[in-house]
Each structure stands twice: as structure tokens, then as C-alpha cells.
Coordinates of C-alpha atoms and ligand atoms in Angstrom, one line a residue:
Chain A
M1 CA -9.1 26.2 -28.0
I2 CA -5.5 27.2 -27.2
Q3 CA -4.4 30.7 -26.3
M4 CA -1.0 31.9 -25.2
Y5 CA -0.4 35.5 -24.0
H6 CA 3.2 36.7 -23.7
V7 CA 4.4 33.4 -22.4
D8 CA 8.0 33.1 -21.1
K9 CA 9.6 29.9 -20.0
Q10 CA 13.0 30.2 -18.4
Y11 CA 14.7 27.0 -17.2
P12 CA 16.5 27.0 -13.9
G13 CA 19.8 27.2 -15.6
G14 CA 18.8 30.5 -17.2
A15 CA 18.2 29.1 -20.7
Y16 CA 15.0 30.3 -22.4
G17 CA 12.7 27.5 -23.6
V18 CA 10.2 30.0 -25.1
S19 CA 10.1 33.7 -24.8
D20 CA 7.2 36.1 -25.2
V21 CA 5.1 33.8 -27.3
S22 CA 1.5 34.8 -28.1
M23 CA -0.7 32.8 -30.3
T24 CA -4.2 31.4 -30.7
L25 CA -5.3 28.1 -32.1
D26 CA -9.1 27.8 -32.8
R27 CA -11.3 24.8 -32.3
G28 CA -10.7 22.3 -35.2
E29 CA -7.6 23.9 -36.5
F30 CA -4.5 22.0 -37.7
A31 CA -1.1 23.7 -37.2
F32 CA 2.5 22.8 -37.5
L33 CA 5.0 24.0 -34.9
T34 CA 8.3 24.2 -36.7
G35 CA 11.8 25.5 -36.2
P36 CA 15.3 24.1 -35.8
S37 CA 16.2 21.7 -33.0
G38 CA 16.4 23.6 -29.7
A39 CA 13.9 26.2 -30.9
G40 CA 11.5 25.5 -28.1
K41 CA 8.9 23.3 -29.7
T42 CA 8.9 20.6 -27.0
T43 CA 8.9 23.3 -24.3
L44 CA 5.8 24.9 -25.9
L45 CA 3.9 21.6 -26.0
R46 CA 4.9 20.8 -22.4
L47 CA 3.6 24.1 -21.3
L48 CA 0.2 23.4 -23.0
F49 CA -0.4 20.1 -21.0
G50 CA 0.9 21.4 -17.7
A51 CA 4.2 19.5 -17.6
E52 CA 6.0 22.8 -17.3
H53 CA 4.9 26.0 -15.7
P54 CA 5.4 29.3 -17.5
T55 CA 7.7 31.8 -15.9
S56 CA 5.3 34.5 -16.9
G57 CA 2.3 35.0 -19.2
Q58 CA -1.0 33.2 -19.5
I59 CA -2.0 30.0 -21.1
L60 CA -5.6 28.9 -21.8
V61 CA -6.3 25.4 -23.0
A62 CA -9.9 24.2 -23.5
G63 CA -11.1 27.1 -21.4
R64 CA -8.7 26.4 -18.5
N65 CA -6.0 28.6 -17.2
V66 CA -3.2 26.1 -17.3
S67 CA -0.7 28.3 -15.4
R68 CA -3.1 28.3 -12.4
L69 CA -4.4 24.7 -12.3
S70 CA -4.2 22.5 -9.2
S71 CA -2.7 19.1 -9.9
G72 CA -6.1 17.5 -9.9
S73 CA -7.3 19.9 -12.6
V74 CA -4.2 19.3 -14.6
A75 CA -5.0 15.6 -14.5
S76 CA -8.6 16.2 -15.8
L77 CA -7.2 18.5 -18.5
R78 CA -4.8 15.8 -19.6
C79 CA -7.7 13.4 -19.9
E80 CA -9.1 15.7 -22.6
I81 CA -5.9 16.1 -24.5
G82 CA -4.0 13.5 -26.4
V83 CA -0.2 13.8 -26.4
I84 CA 2.3 11.9 -28.7
F85 CA 5.6 12.1 -27.0
Q86 CA 8.9 12.3 -28.9
D87 CA 10.2 9.3 -26.9
F88 CA 6.7 7.6 -26.8
K89 CA 6.6 7.1 -23.0
L90 CA 5.1 3.6 -23.1
L91 CA 4.9 1.5 -20.0
G92 CA 7.5 -1.1 -20.6
N93 CA 6.1 -3.9 -18.6
R94 CA 2.5 -3.5 -19.8
S95 CA 1.0 -5.0 -22.9
V96 CA 0.2 -2.9 -25.9
F97 CA -3.5 -3.2 -25.0
E98 CA -3.0 -1.9 -21.5
N99 CA -0.8 1.0 -22.7
V100 CA -3.5 2.2 -25.0
A101 CA -6.4 1.5 -22.6
I102 CA -4.9 3.5 -19.7
G103 CA -6.3 6.8 -20.6
L104 CA -9.8 5.4 -20.9
E105 CA -9.4 3.6 -17.6
I106 CA -8.3 6.8 -15.9
A107 CA -11.4 8.6 -17.4
G108 CA -13.6 5.9 -16.0
A109 CA -14.8 4.2 -19.2
T110 CA -16.6 0.8 -18.8
R111 CA -14.4 -2.2 -19.5
R112 CA -16.4 -3.2 -22.5
E113 CA -16.2 0.3 -23.9
A114 CA -12.4 0.4 -23.3
R115 CA -12.0 -3.0 -25.0
V116 CA -14.0 -2.1 -28.0
R117 CA -12.3 1.3 -28.5
V118 CA -8.8 0.0 -28.0
W119 CA -9.3 -2.9 -30.2
S120 CA -10.7 -0.9 -33.1
M121 CA -8.0 1.8 -32.7
L122 CA -5.2 -0.8 -32.8
K123 CA -6.8 -2.6 -35.8
R124 CA -7.0 0.7 -37.6
L125 CA -3.3 1.2 -37.0
G126 CA -2.4 -2.3 -38.1
L127 CA -1.5 -3.5 -34.6
G128 CA -4.5 -5.8 -34.0
H129 CA -2.2 -8.8 -33.8
R130 CA 0.3 -7.2 -31.3
M131 CA -2.3 -6.4 -28.7
D132 CA -0.8 -8.7 -26.0
D133 CA 2.8 -8.0 -26.7
L134 CA 5.1 -5.9 -24.7
P135 CA 6.3 -2.6 -26.3
R136 CA 10.0 -3.7 -26.2
S137 CA 9.2 -6.5 -28.6
L138 CA 7.9 -4.0 -31.2
S139 CA 9.8 -2.1 -33.9
G140 CA 10.3 1.7 -33.5
G141 CA 7.5 2.3 -36.0
E142 CA 5.1 0.0 -34.2
Q143 CA 5.9 1.7 -30.8
Q144 CA 5.2 5.0 -32.5
R145 CA 1.8 3.8 -33.6
V146 CA 1.1 2.5 -30.1
A147 CA 1.9 5.9 -28.7
I148 CA -0.5 7.4 -31.3
A149 CA -3.2 5.0 -30.5
R150 CA -3.0 5.9 -26.8
A151 CA -3.1 9.6 -27.7
L152 CA -6.2 9.2 -29.9
V153 CA -8.2 6.4 -28.4
H154 CA -10.4 8.7 -26.2
D155 CA -11.2 11.1 -29.1
P156 CA -9.3 14.0 -27.5
L157 CA -10.4 17.6 -27.9
I158 CA -6.8 18.5 -28.7
L159 CA -3.9 16.4 -30.1
L160 CA -0.4 17.6 -29.3
A161 CA 2.3 15.6 -31.2
D162 CA 6.0 16.0 -30.7
E163 CA 7.9 14.9 -33.8
P164 CA 5.5 12.1 -34.5
T165 CA 7.3 11.1 -37.7
G166 CA 10.8 11.6 -36.4
N167 CA 13.1 8.6 -37.0
L168 CA 10.5 6.9 -39.3
D169 CA 11.0 6.1 -43.0
P170 CA 8.9 8.3 -45.3
D171 CA 6.2 5.7 -46.0
L172 CA 5.5 5.2 -42.3
A173 CA 5.6 9.0 -41.8
L174 CA 2.8 9.4 -44.3
D175 CA 0.7 6.6 -42.7
I176 CA 1.0 8.4 -39.4
M177 CA 0.1 11.8 -40.8
D178 CA -3.0 10.1 -42.3
I179 CA -4.0 8.9 -38.9
I180 CA -3.6 12.4 -37.5
A181 CA -5.5 13.9 -40.4
D182 CA -8.3 11.4 -39.6
A183 CA -8.5 12.6 -36.1
H184 CA -8.5 16.2 -37.3
A185 CA -11.4 15.3 -39.7
R186 CA -13.4 14.1 -36.7
G187 CA -13.0 17.4 -35.0
T188 CA -9.8 17.2 -32.9
T189 CA -7.7 20.4 -32.8
V190 CA -4.2 19.4 -33.8
L191 CA -0.8 20.9 -33.1
V192 CA 2.2 19.0 -34.6
A193 CA 5.8 19.9 -33.7
T194 CA 8.1 18.9 -36.5
H195 CA 11.3 20.0 -38.2
D196 CA 10.8 17.6 -41.1
P197 CA 10.8 19.7 -44.3
G198 CA 9.3 16.8 -46.3
L199 CA 6.3 16.8 -44.1
L200 CA 5.9 20.6 -44.2
D201 CA 6.1 20.7 -48.0
R202 CA 3.5 18.0 -48.3
Y203 CA 0.7 19.3 -46.1
R204 CA -0.7 22.8 -46.4
H205 CA -1.5 23.7 -42.9
R206 CA -0.9 26.7 -40.7
R207 CA 2.7 27.0 -39.5
L208 CA 4.0 28.5 -36.3
V209 CA 7.7 29.1 -36.7
L210 CA 9.9 29.1 -33.6
E211 CA 13.5 30.1 -33.3
K212 CA 15.5 30.4 -30.2
G213 CA 12.2 30.4 -28.2
C214 CA 10.6 33.3 -30.1
L215 CA 7.7 33.0 -32.5
L216 CA 9.2 34.2 -35.7
A217 CA 6.2 33.7 -38.0
D218 CA 2.6 32.5 -38.0
T219 CA 1.7 31.8 -41.6
Y220 CA -1.3 30.4 -43.4
P221 CA -1.0 28.6 -46.8
D222 CA -2.5 30.3 -49.9
T223 CA -5.8 28.7 -50.4
Q224 CA -5.3 28.4 -54.2
P225 CA -4.8 24.7 -55.0
G226 CA -1.6 23.7 -56.8
R227 CA 0.6 26.6 -55.8
V228 CA 1.4 26.7 -52.1
R229 CA 2.5 30.1 -51.0
W230 CA 2.9 31.3 -47.6
A231 CA 1.8 34.6 -46.2
A232 CA 3.2 35.9 -43.0
S233 CA 0.4 37.1 -40.8
T234 CA 2.3 37.8 -37.7
L235 CA 5.8 39.0 -37.4
R236 CA 7.3 40.1 -34.2
Chain B
M1 CA -23.0 7.6 -17.2
T2 CA -23.7 8.7 -13.7
R3 CA -20.9 10.3 -11.7
P4 CA -20.8 7.7 -8.8
G5 CA -20.8 5.0 -11.5
R6 CA -17.8 6.6 -13.2
R7 CA -16.0 7.0 -9.9
W8 CA -16.6 3.4 -8.9
R9 CA -15.3 2.3 -12.3
R10 CA -12.2 4.4 -11.9
F11 CA -11.7 2.9 -8.5
L12 CA -12.0 -0.6 -10.0
S13 CA -9.8 0.3 -12.9
A14 CA -7.1 1.5 -10.5
L15 CA -7.3 -1.8 -8.6
R16 CA -7.1 -3.8 -11.8
F17 CA -4.1 -1.7 -12.8
G18 CA -2.4 -2.6 -9.6
V19 CA -3.1 -6.3 -10.0
R20 CA -1.9 -6.3 -13.5
G21 CA 1.2 -4.4 -12.3
V22 CA 1.9 -7.2 -9.9
R23 CA 1.5 -9.8 -12.7
A24 CA 3.7 -7.7 -15.0
A25 CA 6.5 -7.5 -12.5
P26 CA 6.2 -10.7 -10.4
L27 CA 9.8 -10.7 -9.5
V28 CA 9.7 -7.4 -7.6
F29 CA 6.6 -8.7 -5.8
V30 CA 8.1 -12.0 -4.9
A31 CA 11.3 -10.4 -3.7
S32 CA 9.4 -8.0 -1.6
V33 CA 7.2 -10.7 -0.1
G34 CA 10.3 -12.8 0.5
T35 CA 12.2 -10.2 2.5
M36 CA 9.2 -9.0 4.4
S37 CA 8.2 -12.5 5.4
A38 CA 11.7 -13.2 6.7
G39 CA 11.2 -10.4 9.1
L40 CA 7.7 -11.5 9.9
V41 CA 8.8 -15.0 10.7
L42 CA 11.2 -13.6 13.3
L43 CA 8.5 -11.4 14.8
A44 CA 5.8 -14.2 14.8
A45 CA 8.2 -16.7 16.3
Y46 CA 8.9 -14.2 19.1
L47 CA 5.2 -13.6 19.7
L48 CA 4.6 -17.4 19.7
L49 CA 7.2 -17.8 22.4
M50 CA 5.7 -15.1 24.5
L51 CA 2.2 -16.6 23.9
N52 CA 3.4 -19.9 25.3
M53 CA 5.2 -18.4 28.3
H54 CA 2.0 -16.6 29.3
A55 CA -0.2 -19.6 28.6
V56 CA 1.8 -21.5 31.2
L57 CA 1.2 -18.8 33.8
E58 CA -2.4 -18.7 32.9
H59 CA -2.7 -22.5 33.2
F60 CA -0.9 -22.4 36.5
G61 CA -3.2 -19.6 37.7
R62 CA -6.3 -21.8 37.4
D63 CA -5.1 -24.0 40.2
L64 CA -3.7 -21.2 42.2
R65 CA -5.2 -20.5 45.6
V66 CA -4.3 -19.0 48.8
V67 CA -4.9 -21.1 51.8
A68 CA -5.5 -19.4 55.1
F69 CA -5.2 -21.7 58.1
L70 CA -7.0 -20.9 61.3
E71 CA -5.8 -21.8 64.8
A72 CA -5.6 -25.6 65.3
G73 CA -7.9 -27.3 67.7
A74 CA -10.0 -24.2 68.2
E75 CA -12.8 -24.1 65.6
P76 CA -14.5 -20.7 65.7
A77 CA -18.2 -20.4 66.1
A78 CA -20.5 -20.1 63.1
P79 CA -21.1 -16.3 63.2
E80 CA -17.4 -15.7 63.5
L81 CA -16.8 -17.9 60.5
A82 CA -19.5 -16.2 58.5
S83 CA -18.0 -12.8 59.2
L84 CA -14.5 -14.0 58.2
R85 CA -15.9 -15.3 55.0
E86 CA -17.7 -12.1 54.3
W87 CA -14.5 -10.2 54.9
L88 CA -12.6 -12.4 52.5
E89 CA -15.2 -12.2 49.8
A90 CA -15.3 -8.4 50.0
D91 CA -11.9 -8.3 48.2
A92 CA -12.3 -7.6 44.5
A93 CA -9.5 -9.9 43.6
V94 CA -11.2 -12.9 45.3
A95 CA -13.3 -15.2 43.1
E96 CA -14.3 -17.9 45.5
V97 CA -14.0 -18.8 49.1
V98 CA -14.3 -22.3 50.4
Y99 CA -14.2 -23.2 54.1
V100 CA -12.6 -26.6 54.9
A101 CA -13.6 -27.6 58.5
P102 CA -11.1 -29.5 60.6
A103 CA -13.3 -32.7 60.4
E104 CA -13.3 -32.4 56.6
A105 CA -9.5 -31.8 56.6
L106 CA -9.1 -35.0 58.6
E107 CA -11.3 -36.9 56.1
R108 CA -9.2 -35.7 53.3
L109 CA -6.0 -36.8 55.1
R110 CA -7.6 -40.2 55.8
A111 CA -8.4 -40.6 52.1
D112 CA -4.9 -39.5 51.1
L113 CA -3.3 -42.0 53.5
G114 CA -5.4 -44.9 52.3
R115 CA -4.4 -48.1 54.0
E116 CA -2.1 -46.2 56.3
A117 CA -5.1 -44.3 57.7
G118 CA -5.2 -46.5 60.8
V119 CA -2.5 -44.3 62.4
L120 CA -5.1 -41.5 62.7
D121 CA -7.4 -43.7 64.9
S122 CA -4.9 -43.4 67.8
L123 CA -5.4 -39.6 67.9
E124 CA -7.5 -38.4 70.9
R125 CA -8.6 -35.2 69.1
N126 CA -8.3 -33.7 65.7
P127 CA -5.0 -31.9 65.4
L128 CA -5.8 -30.3 62.0
P129 CA -6.8 -26.6 61.7
G130 CA -9.8 -25.4 59.7
S131 CA -8.9 -23.4 56.6
F132 CA -10.2 -21.0 54.0
E133 CA -9.3 -21.8 50.4
V134 CA -9.3 -18.5 48.5
R135 CA -9.4 -18.6 44.6
L136 CA -8.6 -15.5 42.8
Q137 CA -10.1 -13.7 39.8
P138 CA -8.2 -14.4 36.5
G139 CA -6.8 -10.9 36.3
S140 CA -5.4 -11.1 39.8
R141 CA -3.4 -14.3 39.5
T142 CA 0.0 -12.6 39.6
P143 CA 2.7 -12.9 42.2
E144 CA 2.2 -9.3 43.1
H145 CA -1.5 -9.8 43.8
L146 CA -0.8 -13.0 45.7
R147 CA 1.7 -11.3 47.9
V148 CA -0.6 -8.4 48.7
I149 CA -3.6 -10.7 49.5
A150 CA -1.4 -13.0 51.6
A151 CA -0.1 -10.1 53.6
R152 CA -3.6 -8.8 54.2
L153 CA -4.8 -12.2 55.4
Q154 CA -1.7 -12.5 57.6
R155 CA -2.7 -9.4 59.5
E156 CA -6.0 -10.9 60.5
P157 CA -5.7 -12.2 64.1
A158 CA -8.0 -15.2 63.5
I159 CA -5.7 -16.4 60.7
H160 CA -2.7 -18.4 61.9
E161 CA -0.8 -19.1 58.7
V162 CA -1.1 -18.3 55.0
R163 CA 0.4 -20.5 52.2
Y164 CA 0.4 -19.9 48.5
G165 CA 3.4 -21.8 47.1
E166 CA 5.3 -18.5 47.3
D167 CA 8.7 -19.9 46.3
W168 CA 7.4 -21.4 43.1
V169 CA 5.3 -18.4 42.2
E170 CA 8.1 -15.9 42.9
G171 CA 10.7 -17.9 41.1
Y172 CA 8.5 -18.2 38.1
A173 CA 7.8 -14.5 38.2
R174 CA 11.5 -13.8 38.2
V175 CA 12.0 -16.0 35.2
L176 CA 9.1 -14.3 33.4
R177 CA 10.4 -10.9 34.2
A178 CA 13.7 -11.8 32.8
V179 CA 12.0 -13.3 29.7
D180 CA 9.9 -10.1 29.3
G181 CA 13.0 -8.0 29.6
V182 CA 15.0 -9.9 27.1
G183 CA 11.8 -10.1 25.0
L184 CA 11.3 -6.4 25.0
G185 CA 14.9 -5.8 23.8
L186 CA 14.4 -8.5 21.2
G187 CA 11.1 -7.1 20.1
A188 CA 12.6 -3.6 19.7
L189 CA 15.5 -5.1 17.7
L190 CA 13.0 -7.0 15.5
L191 CA 11.0 -3.9 14.9
I192 CA 14.1 -2.1 13.7
V193 CA 15.0 -5.1 11.4
L194 CA 11.5 -5.1 10.1
C195 CA 11.5 -1.4 9.4
A196 CA 14.8 -1.8 7.6
I197 CA 13.4 -4.6 5.5
V198 CA 10.2 -2.6 4.7
S199 CA 12.1 0.5 3.7
G200 CA 14.4 -1.7 1.5
T201 CA 11.4 -3.1 -0.3
I202 CA 10.0 0.4 -0.7
R203 CA 13.2 1.5 -2.4
L204 CA 12.8 -1.5 -4.7
A205 CA 9.2 -0.6 -5.5
V206 CA 9.9 3.0 -6.0
H207 CA 12.7 2.2 -8.3
A208 CA 10.5 -0.2 -10.3
R209 CA 7.6 2.3 -10.4
E210 CA 9.2 5.7 -10.9
H211 CA 9.0 5.7 -14.7
E212 CA 5.5 4.1 -14.7
I213 CA 4.1 6.8 -12.3
Q214 CA 5.6 9.6 -14.4
I215 CA 3.9 8.2 -17.5
Q216 CA 0.6 7.6 -15.6
R217 CA 0.6 11.3 -14.6
L218 CA 1.4 12.5 -18.2
V219 CA -1.7 10.6 -19.5
G220 CA -4.0 12.2 -17.0
A221 CA -3.9 10.0 -13.8
D222 CA -4.7 12.0 -10.7
G223 CA -3.0 11.3 -7.4
W224 CA -5.5 8.6 -6.4
F225 CA -5.2 6.6 -9.6
V226 CA -1.4 6.5 -9.0
R227 CA -1.6 5.8 -5.2
L228 CA -4.4 3.2 -5.2
P229 CA -2.6 0.5 -7.2
F230 CA 0.5 1.1 -5.1
C231 CA -1.4 0.7 -1.9
L232 CA -3.1 -2.4 -3.2
E233 CA 0.2 -3.9 -4.1
G234 CA 1.6 -3.0 -0.7
S235 CA -1.3 -4.6 1.1
L236 CA -1.1 -7.7 -1.1
Q237 CA 2.6 -8.0 -0.4
G238 CA 2.0 -7.6 3.4
A239 CA -0.8 -10.2 3.4
A240 CA 1.2 -12.6 1.3
A241 CA 4.3 -12.1 3.5
A242 CA 2.3 -12.6 6.7
G243 CA 0.7 -15.7 5.2
L244 CA 4.0 -17.1 4.1
A245 CA 5.6 -16.3 7.5
L246 CA 2.8 -18.1 9.3
T247 CA 3.0 -21.1 7.0
V248 CA 6.8 -21.3 7.5
L249 CA 6.5 -20.9 11.3
W250 CA 3.7 -23.5 11.4
G251 CA 5.9 -26.0 9.5
L252 CA 8.8 -25.3 11.8
F253 CA 6.4 -25.7 14.8
K254 CA 5.1 -29.1 13.5
V255 CA 8.5 -30.5 12.7
G256 CA 10.5 -28.8 15.5
V257 CA 8.3 -29.3 18.5
P258 CA 8.5 -33.2 18.6
L259 CA 12.3 -32.9 18.3
V260 CA 12.7 -30.8 21.4
R261 CA 9.8 -32.1 23.4
A262 CA 11.9 -33.1 26.4
P263 CA 13.8 -29.9 27.0
L264 CA 10.6 -28.0 26.2
A265 CA 8.8 -29.9 29.0
L266 CA 11.3 -28.5 31.5
V267 CA 10.1 -25.0 30.6
L268 CA 6.4 -25.5 29.8
G269 CA 5.7 -28.4 32.2
P270 CA 3.4 -31.2 30.9
R271 CA 1.5 -28.8 28.7
D272 CA 2.0 -29.1 24.9
P273 CA 3.1 -25.8 23.3
V274 CA 0.3 -24.1 21.4
F275 CA 0.3 -22.4 18.0
F276 CA -1.6 -19.2 17.2
G277 CA -5.4 -19.3 17.3
V278 CA -7.6 -18.0 14.5
G279 CA -7.9 -14.6 16.1
E280 CA -4.1 -14.3 16.4
V281 CA -3.5 -15.4 12.9
G282 CA -6.0 -12.8 11.7
L283 CA -4.2 -10.2 13.7
L284 CA -0.8 -11.1 12.2
L285 CA -2.3 -11.0 8.7
A286 CA -3.7 -7.6 9.5
L287 CA -0.3 -6.5 10.8
G288 CA 1.3 -7.6 7.5
V289 CA -1.3 -5.7 5.5
A290 CA -0.8 -2.6 7.7
L291 CA 3.0 -2.9 7.3
G292 CA 2.7 -3.2 3.5
L293 CA 0.2 -0.3 3.4
V294 CA 2.4 2.0 5.5
G295 CA 5.4 1.0 3.4
A296 CA 3.5 1.9 0.2
L297 CA 2.3 5.2 1.5
L298 CA 5.8 6.1 2.7
S299 CA 7.2 5.3 -0.7
M300 CA 4.5 7.5 -2.3
V301 CA 5.6 10.4 0.0
R302 CA 9.2 9.7 -1.0
L303 CA 8.2 9.7 -4.7
E304 CA 6.3 12.9 -4.4
E305 CA 9.2 14.6 -2.7
S306 CA 11.6 13.5 -5.4
S307 CA 9.4 14.7 -8.3
Ligands
ADP401 N1 14.6 20.6 -18.8 C1 15.4 21.6 -19.4 N2 16.3 22.2 -18.6 C2 17.0 23.2 -19.1 N3 17.0 23.6 -20.4 C3 16.1 23.0 -21.2 C4 15.3 22.0 -20.7 N4 14.5 21.5 -21.8 C5 14.9 22.3 -22.8 N5 15.8 23.2 -22.5 C6 16.4 24.2 -23.4 O1 15.3 24.9 -23.9 C7 15.6 25.2 -25.3 C8 14.4 24.6 -26.1 O2 14.4 23.2 -26.0 P1 13.3 22.3 -26.7 O3 12.0 22.9 -26.2 O4 13.5 20.9 -26.4 O5 13.4 22.6 -28.2 P2 13.0 21.7 -29.5 O6 12.0 20.7 -29.0 O7 12.5 22.7 -30.5 O8 14.2 21.0 -30.0 C9 16.9 24.5 -25.6 O9 17.9 25.5 -25.6 C10 17.1 23.5 -24.5 O10 18.5 23.4 -24.3
MG402 MG1 11.9 18.6 -29.1

């Protein structure tokens, strides 16, 4: 579903966002992208949905060569991907409902279909009563859930989440991981960027470890229940 | 779901998105409409003035005729008259030619004099000349045309004298030329002002929308889904601004005209000043829409350059 071949991203200033990253994420997989702050997690996600262009290397997402897409094709790719942004990126002067419905509207869903989907998604996230409110009147946790609802309402092929539990108290963080796990269970391929050790300890998923832009390790958890061990499968 | 159906729904969604955007940020909309309509009031007032000036000339032109007097006391024979009439009617600028025989001219004079008509009885013979009254086509009722036609008639030996109220017509034409000259300068100035206003509102809209458009793109909006709401908003603003400007101007017209009726009569004559007709109102609304639309497209270009 996602393939990267020797991808470099060098920012105009000369700083490396990611450097020589190669990896593959299969359909239906769930992986964490971890590493310290500044390791290149956000950059890697932005490369995947076409918000950044790689300096060199190839990126394939859902069968499309992202490094070579026209802006129209980038738009249609983004319609099939759900992204949870670190800073939410909600439309400040639109209601919660409109913020969540926008992806469906862009994709050309009927009004009835959009209403039904948005409503049931918001209810599932405990936001049914905030549908007509503006994002700024919501708490940080509620805004985070609106961002998640928007990313998931159209049943995306792929979910890219950038620190979806950052700045949240642990209970809320677990709620949100449950929602993401739900989407995964329904077939969405998931890539979650996080540097939250609590989260990593709790869930036994594949981990891609970045540091200073390089992919240091690509590890799968031991399948034995109870004892979680990590086996390095790829070392540079 | 068929593809055309989906496309149509996306189109409607984009329009709805634009309408909701206007509702979500009514202040930006109102401010833009306000500033745009201020400029449009000036422009419409200017056009109204020009409209009335030209209506006066048009009105005057309906009564306008060139009178060609023949030699007095020597009425030409019928074939000669017929050939003269033919010659006059051959001119493309001429709409109608009426021959007034000396006897008829005398009858008219008699009617005009009324009780004083007795003085005419002492005349041994009719001293009045016959004349041709030439009315012109609407498009030719300008001082320039009049002068050309009068000069042509003057050259014809059978015609003794040509009259067309030249002083009045030429004085008026001078005034109109002056008005047109000042008007052209004023119009250019207004256009500059209007452009400044539109680009100001664009800056406002771009500022209000930059973040929103960035987010729209991130969640998969293509160029048209971003542009369409913007264009809709611009057209609505333009239409609303034009409507507001026309309403304000109409109010000023209704209140102001009775107050200045007397000085106005000096300029317009006995005619009442007229307001825009339905067609002109439609044109001004269309102008507002076009202005808003162009503004929106320009601001899109500016946005795409900046990102
Ligand atoms: N827009 C940018 N311009 C220049 N450098 C950037 C930009 N975004 C990120 N970087 C640099 O790229 C590196 C990786 O950043 P980022 O991808 O945000 O890491 P993470 O998300 O893991 O914290 C950092 O050194 C950062 O300073
Ligand atoms: Mg980051």
C-alpha cells in the first residue's frame, strides 16, 4: 500500500528531513513511526500525502507514484487517505459538522449520505452534541477527536496520524487509539507517528524507528502473547 | 453513483461551501460589499448624469429639422419640385421631407397671428417663400451632421436659405463636448478608485481565506473545489454591492431631485430627469457581478503565486 525507495528530503536550508529511507507497508498493516523529536516523522508523513516532494527517491502510495503526481491527482489521492494533523488543521469558522463533512463533500457524496456518516462518526466519538459548535469552543481533546472524525469519516484506504495522542491525558489517548484500532479492524492501513513511550509499550505493532532522518530499525513484535520482544528485521 | 451525478454533486457542494463560508464570516462579506458599493454609487451616479445629458439631446433631436427656403415669390414648377424632393430624400441621413407651399406658409402665419391676421389682407401678393422641412434619421441628429447637410443644401442654387437653429445646436454641442471631456476624465478616475477598492477587498478576502484554502487542499480539494466557492462569493458580493449602490442612488434621486428641480431645469429644460431603466439596472448588476468575479479570480491567482 505504501512503498518508499531510497527517499531523501532535503529542506531548502540544507537540513535533512529524511534521508535514504526505504520501507514497505502492506495493505491492512498497522505500524508506528517513532523516534525523538526532529527525527523526521512529520516529514515522512507529509511526503506520503504529497505535501512535500522528495529530493530524490520514489514513493508509491495506493498504486500512485506520489513524486510524479499532478496537483489534480494529488487531490484525488488525498481523498482516499485520512490524515490526522499534529495541529488538527480545523476550519475555525466552520461548525464541527462541516469540518468533518468536507472530505465527503469534496468526494461528491450525496447530502444524505454525508449527513448520516458524519452524524454516526461524531456520535461514536462522543461529539454528537457538539455538531453545530465552532472548533474554538471545544477543548483540546474534543478538537483532536473532530480531526480524527474528519480523517476517518470516508473510510480511507490509509490513515496517517501525526502524534494523535500528543498533549492528551492518558485516558483520552487510549480512547483515541481505540478509535484508530477500530478503523484498522475495518481494513484501513494505519501509520501512526508518535514518540509517546506509553503508547508504544501498550500496543504491539510494527515499529519504524527514525533518527536524524534515517530509518534505524524496522521491528516486528514477537507473536508470543504476554512477553513482547522486538526483533530487528532491517538495520541500515 | 454515475460520474456526471457525482460531478454535479461536487459542484453543488462547492457552491454550498461558498454560501456557508459567507454565512460563517458575514463581516468580511459585509465590509467587502460596503466598500465595493461605495465605488459603484459613484460610477452609477456618473452614468446617470451622462444618461440624462444624452436624453436631453435625444429629446431635442426629435423636433430637430432643417428648413430649406426657396426663392420668395417664385414658386417652382411641379417637376422641378419633385426632382428637388428626390434629391433631398436620396440622402441617407434624411428621414422625411415635407414641402410647405407659399400659400400654406401664409395660412400658417394667418393662424399664428389670430385676430391680427387682418394686416395680411392688405398684401397684393404672397411674400412668403416655399420651403422644404427636412427631418433627420435618429442617428444623424448631431450638430456635425446638421452642419454637413445644411452646407449641402446651401450649395443647391434653387435653395435660397437654410436654417436649423445653428446657434442653439452648436452651443449645446460645445457644452456636451465639455461634459464628455470632463466625464471621460472622471470616468477614468472612478475606474482607478474602483480598482483600488476591489483590490483592497481582495486582500481582505485572501487574508480571511488563506488558512481555509490550505486546509481544503490538505483534505483533498482540487483547484475547482477551492476556486468555485471563492468565485461564488465574489459574484454575490458584486451583485449585492451593485444592488446596494442602485438602491442608495435611487433613494438619493427620489429625495434629491425635488430639492434641486429649479437649477436642474436650467440644464435639462422642462424634462424631468430619468432614472435607469430595467435594462440599465440589469447591466449595472452584471457589471457588479463581473467586478466581483474578476476580483475573486485575481485573488486566486495571487494566492496560488504565494503558495
Ligand atoms: N519546513 C521545514 N523547513 C526546514 N526544515 C524543516 C522543515 N520541517 C522540518 N524541518 C527539519 O527537518 C527535520 C525533521 O523534522 P520533522 O519531520 O518535523 O521531525 P519530527 O516530526 O520527527 O519531530 C528537523 O531537523 C526539522 O528542523
Ligand atoms: Mg512532528
